[in-house]
PDB file of C-alpha atoms in Angstrom:
ATOM      1  CA  UNK A   1      58.266  26.173 325.074  1.00 42.00           C
ATOM      2  CA  UNK A   2      56.101  28.957 326.491  1.00 41.00           C
ATOM      3  CA  UNK A   3      57.284  32.550 326.790  1.00 39.00           C
ATOM      4  CA  UNK A   4      57.993  32.321 330.525  1.00 37.00           C
ATOM      5  CA  UNK A   5      60.112  29.162 330.165  1.00 34.00           C
ATOM      6  CA  UNK A   6      62.059  30.657 327.287  1.00 37.00           C
ATOM      7  CA  UNK A   7      62.771  33.851 329.207  1.00 34.00           C
ATOM      8  CA  UNK A   8      64.041  31.838 332.163  1.00 31.00           C
ATOM      9  CA  UNK A   9      66.425  29.826 329.975  1.00 31.00           C
ATOM     10  CA  UNK A  10      67.806  32.991 328.441  1.00 32.00           C
ATOM     11  CA  UNK A  11      68.365  34.411 331.911  1.00 30.00           C
ATOM     12  CA  UNK A  12      70.756  31.543 332.710  1.00 29.00           C
ATOM     13  CA  UNK A  13      72.754  32.309 329.577  1.00 31.00           C
ATOM     14  CA  UNK A  14      72.863  35.967 330.623  1.00 28.00           C
ATOM     15  CA  UNK A  15      74.347  35.074 334.005  1.00 26.00           C
ATOM     16  CA  UNK A  16      77.113  33.084 332.300  1.00 30.00           C
ATOM     17  CA  UNK A  17      77.934  36.054 330.067  1.00 30.00           C
ATOM     18  CA  UNK A  18      78.211  38.381 333.062  1.00 27.00           C
ATOM     19  CA  UNK A  19      80.746  35.984 334.588  1.00 27.00           C
ATOM     20  CA  UNK A  20      82.781  36.022 331.378  1.00 32.00           C
ATOM     21  CA  UNK A  21      82.750  39.817 331.257  1.00 29.00           C
ATOM     22  CA  UNK A  22      83.866  39.983 334.897  1.00 26.00           C
ATOM     23  CA  UNK A  23      86.813  37.675 334.226  1.00 27.00           C
ATOM     24  CA  UNK A  24      87.830  39.751 331.203  1.00 30.00           C
ATOM     25  CA  UNK A  25      87.730  42.951 333.254  1.00 30.00           C
ATOM     26  CA  UNK A  26      89.856  41.418 336.017  1.00 29.00           C
ATOM     27  CA  UNK A  27      92.440  40.226 333.506  1.00 33.00           C
ATOM     28  CA  UNK A  28      92.693  43.711 332.015  1.00 37.00           C
ATOM     29  CA  UNK A  29      93.180  45.220 335.484  1.00 35.00           C
ATOM     30  CA  UNK A  30      96.047  42.846 336.309  1.00 36.00           C
ATOM     31  CA  UNK A  31      97.821  43.723 333.070  1.00 35.00           C
ATOM     32  CA  UNK A  32      97.465  47.434 333.734  1.00 40.00           C
ATOM     33  CA  UNK A  33      99.297  47.146 337.069  1.00 35.00           C
ATOM     34  CA  UNK A  34     102.510  45.920 335.391  1.00 36.00           C
ATOM     35  CA  UNK A  35     102.614  48.316 332.423  1.00 36.00           C
ATOM     36  CA  UNK A  36     105.305  50.551 333.942  1.00 40.00           C
ATOM     37  CA  UNK A  37     107.899  47.774 333.822  1.00 38.00           C
ATOM     38  CA  UNK A  38     107.398  46.953 330.145  1.00 39.00           C
ATOM     39  CA  UNK A  39     108.694  48.433 326.926  1.00 40.00           C
ATOM     40  CA  UNK A  40     106.810  51.214 325.147  1.00 41.00           C
ATOM     41  CA  UNK A  41     105.895  48.830 322.333  1.00 40.00           C
ATOM     42  CA  UNK A  42     104.422  46.291 324.760  1.00 37.00           C
ATOM     43  CA  UNK A  43     102.517  49.022 326.566  1.00 34.00           C
ATOM     44  CA  UNK A  44     100.919  50.255 323.341  1.00 42.00           C
ATOM     45  CA  UNK A  45      99.985  46.698 322.362  1.00 40.00           C
ATOM     46  CA  UNK A  46      98.350  45.932 325.688  1.00 38.00           C
ATOM     47  CA  UNK A  47      96.543  49.269 325.837  1.00 37.00           C
ATOM     48  CA  UNK A  48      95.016  48.492 322.434  1.00 43.00           C
ATOM     49  CA  UNK A  49      94.036  45.034 323.675  1.00 42.00           C
ATOM     50  CA  UNK A  50      92.393  46.526 326.787  1.00 37.00           C
ATOM     51  CA  UNK A  51      90.462  48.979 324.609  1.00 38.00           C
ATOM     52  CA  UNK A  52      89.235  46.129 322.412  1.00 44.00           C
ATOM     53  CA  UNK A  53      88.084  44.182 325.484  1.00 41.00           C
ATOM     54  CA  UNK A  54      86.268  47.223 326.858  1.00 37.00           C
ATOM     55  CA  UNK A  55      84.534  47.753 323.503  1.00 42.00           C
ATOM     56  CA  UNK A  56      83.342  44.159 323.444  1.00 39.00           C
ATOM     57  CA  UNK A  57      82.104  44.279 327.042  1.00 42.00           C
ATOM     58  CA  UNK A  58      80.206  47.570 326.739  1.00 51.00           C
ATOM     59  CA  UNK A  59      76.777  47.710 325.148  1.00 72.00           C
ATOM     60  CA  UNK A  60      73.650  49.761 324.649  1.00 88.00           C
ATOM     61  CA  UNK A  61      70.765  49.004 326.971  1.00 93.00           C
ATOM     62  CA  UNK A  62      68.096  47.599 324.620  1.00 95.00           C
ATOM     63  CA  UNK A  63      65.409  48.930 326.984  1.00 95.00           C
ATOM     64  CA  UNK A  64      66.369  52.402 325.781  1.00 95.00           C
ATOM     65  CA  UNK A  65      65.802  51.425 322.161  1.00 97.00           C
ATOM     66  CA  UNK A  66      62.372  49.850 322.746  1.00 97.00           C
ATOM     67  CA  UNK A  67      60.863  51.062 326.002  1.00 97.00           C
ATOM     68  CA  UNK A  68      58.212  49.587 328.253  1.00 97.00           C
ATOM     69  CA  UNK A  69      56.007  52.543 327.274  1.00 97.00           C
ATOM     70  CA  UNK A  70      56.438  51.656 323.587  1.00 98.00           C
ATOM     71  CA  UNK A  71      55.182  48.126 324.213  1.00 97.00           C
ATOM     72  CA  UNK A  72      52.254  49.290 326.348  1.00 97.00           C
ATOM     73  CA  UNK A  73      51.208  51.771 323.659  1.00 97.00           C
ATOM     74  CA  UNK A  74      51.331  49.006 321.057  1.00 96.00           C
ATOM     75  CA  UNK A  75      49.406  46.486 323.171  1.00 95.00           C
ATOM     76  CA  UNK A  76      46.934  49.000 324.565  1.00 94.00           C
ATOM     77  CA  UNK A  77      47.405  47.457 328.003  1.00 95.00           C
ATOM     78  CA  UNK A  78      49.918  47.114 330.826  1.00 96.00           C
ATOM     79  CA  UNK A  79      52.931  44.851 330.401  1.00 96.00           C
ATOM     80  CA  UNK A  80      55.129  42.923 332.806  1.00 95.00           C
ATOM     81  CA  UNK A  81      58.643  44.155 333.502  1.00 94.00           C
ATOM     82  CA  UNK A  82      60.622  43.344 330.333  1.00 93.00           C
ATOM     83  CA  UNK A  83      62.830  40.271 330.581  1.00 85.00           C
ATOM     84  CA  UNK A  84      66.349  40.801 329.217  1.00 86.00           C
ATOM     85  CA  UNK A  85      68.903  38.080 328.511  1.00 86.00           C
ATOM     86  CA  UNK A  86      71.765  37.245 326.186  1.00 85.00           C
ATOM     87  CA  UNK A  87      71.661  35.035 323.130  1.00 88.00           C
ATOM     88  CA  UNK A  88      74.824  34.195 321.168  1.00 88.00           C
ATOM     89  CA  UNK A  89      77.611  35.180 323.574  1.00 87.00           C
ATOM     90  CA  UNK A  90      80.259  35.302 320.840  1.00 87.00           C
ATOM     91  CA  UNK A  91      78.228  38.027 319.102  1.00 91.00           C
ATOM     92  CA  UNK A  92      77.338  39.967 322.249  1.00 92.00           C
ATOM     93  CA  UNK A  93      73.676  39.423 321.360  1.00 94.00           C
ATOM     94  CA  UNK A  94      71.075  40.918 323.698  1.00 95.00           C
ATOM     95  CA  UNK A  95      67.434  39.781 323.776  1.00 96.00           C
ATOM     96  CA  UNK A  96      64.476  41.419 325.497  1.00 96.00           C
ATOM     97  CA  UNK A  97      60.945  40.021 325.749  1.00 96.00           C
ATOM     98  CA  UNK A  98      58.009  42.317 326.467  1.00 97.00           C
ATOM     99  CA  UNK A  99      54.813  40.533 327.511  1.00 96.00           C
ATOM    100  CA  UNK A 100      51.314  41.684 328.430  1.00 95.00           C
ATOM    101  CA  UNK A 101      50.571  41.724 332.151  1.00 95.00           C
ATOM    102  CA  UNK A 102      47.221  39.989 331.790  1.00 93.00           C
ATOM    103  CA  UNK A 103      47.339  36.200 332.127  1.00 90.00           C
ATOM    104  CA  UNK A 104      44.711  35.940 329.389  1.00 90.00           C
ATOM    105  CA  UNK A 105      46.693  38.001 326.888  1.00 91.00           C
ATOM    106  CA  UNK A 106      49.364  36.481 324.649  1.00 90.00           C
ATOM    107  CA  UNK A 107      50.735  39.721 323.227  1.00 94.00           C
ATOM    108  CA  UNK A 108      54.532  39.849 323.080  1.00 94.00           C
ATOM    109  CA  UNK A 109      57.411  41.710 321.482  1.00 96.00           C
ATOM    110  CA  UNK A 110      60.778  39.973 321.158  1.00 96.00           C
ATOM    111  CA  UNK A 111      63.717  42.276 320.424  1.00 97.00           C
ATOM    112  CA  UNK A 112      67.197  41.005 319.498  1.00 96.00           C
ATOM    113  CA  UNK A 113      70.205  43.322 319.194  1.00 97.00           C
ATOM    114  CA  UNK A 114      73.678  42.649 317.771  1.00 96.00           C
ATOM    115  CA  UNK A 115      76.262  45.439 317.448  1.00 95.00           C
ATOM    116  CA  UNK A 116      79.720  45.077 315.935  1.00 95.00           C
ATOM    117  CA  UNK A 117      81.085  47.095 318.875  1.00 93.00           C
ATOM    118  CA  UNK A 118      79.857  44.392 321.279  1.00 93.00           C
ATOM    119  CA  UNK A 119      81.511  41.494 319.435  1.00 94.00           C
ATOM    120  CA  UNK A 120      84.789  40.240 320.879  1.00 91.00           C
ATOM    121  CA  UNK A 121      87.874  41.292 318.900  1.00 92.00           C
ATOM    122  CA  UNK A 122      88.882  37.719 318.131  1.00 93.00           C
ATOM    123  CA  UNK A 123      85.492  37.156 316.518  1.00 93.00           C
ATOM    124  CA  UNK A 124      85.689  40.425 314.571  1.00 94.00           C
ATOM    125  CA  UNK A 125      89.111  39.340 313.318  1.00 94.00           C
ATOM    126  CA  UNK A 126      87.386  36.290 311.834  1.00 94.00           C
ATOM    127  CA  UNK A 127      85.041  38.567 309.891  1.00 93.00           C
ATOM    128  CA  UNK A 128      82.105  38.188 312.242  1.00 94.00           C
ATOM    129  CA  UNK A 129      80.310  41.492 312.593  1.00 95.00           C
ATOM    130  CA  UNK A 130      76.726  42.762 312.588  1.00 95.00           C
ATOM    131  CA  UNK A 131      76.546  42.714 308.776  1.00 95.00           C
ATOM    132  CA  UNK A 132      77.825  39.132 308.657  1.00 95.00           C
ATOM    133  CA  UNK A 133      75.206  38.047 311.216  1.00 95.00           C
ATOM    134  CA  UNK A 134      72.487  39.767 309.161  1.00 95.00           C
ATOM    135  CA  UNK A 135      73.562  38.116 305.894  1.00 94.00           C
ATOM    136  CA  UNK A 136      73.838  34.717 307.589  1.00 93.00           C
ATOM    137  CA  UNK A 137      70.299  35.072 308.977  1.00 92.00           C
ATOM    138  CA  UNK A 138      68.929  36.166 305.613  1.00 92.00           C
ATOM    139  CA  UNK A 139      70.373  33.076 303.955  1.00 92.00           C
ATOM    140  CA  UNK A 140      68.212  30.953 306.265  1.00 90.00           C
ATOM    141  CA  UNK A 141      65.026  32.498 304.845  1.00 88.00           C
ATOM    142  CA  UNK A 142      65.202  32.356 301.015  1.00 84.00           C
ATOM    143  CA  UNK A 143      61.516  33.293 300.732  1.00 84.00           C
ATOM    144  CA  UNK A 144      61.835  36.303 303.071  1.00 88.00           C
ATOM    145  CA  UNK A 145      59.956  39.429 302.047  1.00 90.00           C
ATOM    146  CA  UNK A 146      61.998  42.622 301.448  1.00 92.00           C
ATOM    147  CA  UNK A 147      60.799  45.569 303.539  1.00 93.00           C
ATOM    148  CA  UNK A 148      61.598  48.954 301.936  1.00 90.00           C
ATOM    149  CA  UNK A 149      62.111  52.160 303.867  1.00 86.00           C
ATOM    150  CA  UNK A 150      63.933  50.645 306.849  1.00 88.00           C
ATOM    151  CA  UNK A 151      67.607  50.179 306.092  1.00 73.00           C
ATOM    152  CA  UNK A 152      68.875  49.083 302.714  1.00 72.00           C
ATOM    153  CA  UNK A 153      68.247  45.343 303.062  1.00 86.00           C
ATOM    154  CA  UNK A 154      65.540  44.909 305.702  1.00 95.00           C
ATOM    155  CA  UNK A 155      63.465  41.745 305.373  1.00 95.00           C
ATOM    156  CA  UNK A 156      60.549  39.995 307.021  1.00 93.00           C
ATOM    157  CA  UNK A 157      60.707  36.227 307.448  1.00 86.00           C
ATOM    158  CA  UNK A 158      56.966  35.702 306.976  1.00 67.00           C
ATOM    159  CA  UNK A 159      54.374  34.435 306.507  1.00 59.00           C
ATOM    160  CA  UNK A 160      53.053  35.114 310.002  1.00 51.00           C
ATOM    161  CA  UNK A 161      56.346  36.783 310.896  1.00 46.00           C
ATOM    162  CA  UNK A 162      58.249  33.459 310.860  1.00 63.00           C
ATOM    163  CA  UNK A 163      60.695  33.076 313.726  1.00 75.00           C
ATOM    164  CA  UNK A 164      62.350  36.476 313.959  1.00 82.00           C
ATOM    165  CA  UNK A 165      59.890  38.878 312.324  1.00 92.00           C
ATOM    166  CA  UNK A 166      61.466  42.053 310.944  1.00 95.00           C
ATOM    167  CA  UNK A 167      65.250  41.960 310.410  1.00 96.00           C
ATOM    168  CA  UNK A 168      67.073  45.278 310.026  1.00 96.00           C
ATOM    169  CA  UNK A 169      70.712  46.181 309.371  1.00 96.00           C
ATOM    170  CA  UNK A 170      71.791  49.764 310.075  1.00 93.00           C
ATOM    171  CA  UNK A 171      75.538  50.396 309.705  1.00 91.00           C
ATOM    172  CA  UNK A 172      77.148  48.421 312.552  1.00 93.00           C
ATOM    173  CA  UNK A 173      73.881  47.282 314.156  1.00 95.00           C
ATOM    174  CA  UNK A 174      71.658  44.303 313.322  1.00 96.00           C
ATOM    175  CA  UNK A 175      68.364  43.906 315.139  1.00 96.00           C
ATOM    176  CA  UNK A 176      65.166  41.899 314.856  1.00 96.00           C
ATOM    177  CA  UNK A 177      61.680  42.675 316.135  1.00 96.00           C
ATOM    178  CA  UNK A 178      59.008  40.011 316.408  1.00 94.00           C
ATOM    179  CA  UNK A 179      55.519  41.213 317.374  1.00 93.00           C
ATOM    180  CA  UNK A 180      52.734  38.847 318.395  1.00 92.00           C
ATOM    181  CA  UNK A 181      49.390  40.545 318.959  1.00 90.00           C
ATOM    182  CA  UNK A 182      47.582  37.289 319.649  1.00 83.00           C
ATOM    183  CA  UNK A 183      43.941  36.797 318.775  1.00 72.00           C
ATOM    184  CA  UNK A 184      43.422  40.531 318.158  1.00 65.00           C
ATOM    185  CA  UNK A 185      45.045  40.160 314.724  1.00 72.00           C
ATOM    186  CA  UNK A 186      43.522  38.692 311.580  1.00 68.00           C
ATOM    187  CA  UNK A 187      46.219  39.869 309.135  1.00 76.00           C
ATOM    188  CA  UNK A 188      50.011  39.484 309.108  1.00 78.00           C
ATOM    189  CA  UNK A 189      50.259  43.032 307.793  1.00 86.00           C
ATOM    190  CA  UNK A 190      49.112  44.410 311.157  1.00 89.00           C
ATOM    191  CA  UNK A 191      52.025  42.811 313.005  1.00 90.00           C
ATOM    192  CA  UNK A 192      54.498  43.758 310.272  1.00 91.00           C
ATOM    193  CA  UNK A 193      53.384  47.384 310.478  1.00 93.00           C
ATOM    194  CA  UNK A 194      53.800  47.242 314.256  1.00 94.00           C
ATOM    195  CA  UNK A 195      57.325  45.889 313.812  1.00 95.00           C
ATOM    196  CA  UNK A 196      58.131  48.637 311.313  1.00 96.00           C
ATOM    197  CA  UNK A 197      56.887  51.292 313.731  1.00 96.00           C
ATOM    198  CA  UNK A 198      59.115  49.969 316.513  1.00 98.00           C
ATOM    199  CA  UNK A 199      62.059  49.636 314.108  1.00 97.00           C
ATOM    200  CA  UNK A 200      61.824  53.311 313.214  1.00 96.00           C
ATOM    201  CA  UNK A 201      61.989  54.178 316.927  1.00 97.00           C
ATOM    202  CA  UNK A 202      65.094  52.000 317.317  1.00 97.00           C
ATOM    203  CA  UNK A 203      66.787  53.678 314.348  1.00 95.00           C
ATOM    204  CA  UNK A 204      66.062  57.104 315.823  1.00 95.00           C
ATOM    205  CA  UNK A 205      67.516  56.119 319.201  1.00 96.00           C
ATOM    206  CA  UNK A 206      70.670  54.323 318.088  1.00 94.00           C
ATOM    207  CA  UNK A 207      73.919  56.258 318.661  1.00 87.00           C
ATOM    208  CA  UNK A 208      74.895  58.232 315.597  1.00 78.00           C
ATOM    209  CA  UNK A 209      78.655  57.832 316.086  1.00 59.00           C
ATOM    210  CA  UNK A 210      80.299  55.300 313.752  1.00 52.00           C
ATOM    211  CA  UNK A 211      82.204  52.314 315.131  1.00 48.00           C
ATOM    212  CA  UNK A 212      85.787  53.256 316.049  1.00 47.00           C
TER     213      UNK A 212
END
């Protein structure tokens, strides 16, 4: 599947997620309208539930963490408008693909973001959080290469960056960065270093507040 086809498929998934979020928001609004007629205990329970739903529906814009300018500086050329979509809906996963504007260039950056705060409460209650997603991914790559200096357990699923490239866990956030510099690269180390550079930018830009 080429990059354009993949981005289009992810866009369909994203539209489905937006529908789910809309339905959740409507449900919360209907509950709020009848709070006055319920006991104090019920009110507190439903307010907590509404807060959990809001937490799961809200998210950081990944385009703030890796910007279009970041990708253009890395590629040394203009890029198309980044294509954002959603991956695993149950994890609130967001995916953005940055691609070179030139039709003869195959340079891309694929950025995946999973935050515990974006995972639905029922999934968190099952023990599914950003750390769990990171550990699960790491188990799929037993020969992954540890990458020091970027989070305590960062790894690279090489050679040639594997499927997801650099995997990083930082507190309640798990993200991956996969850089493809096309025919301009003769060594995997070049792409890994590019992924590390972008990862450091992401770590600097992530909110510093801990998960509530």
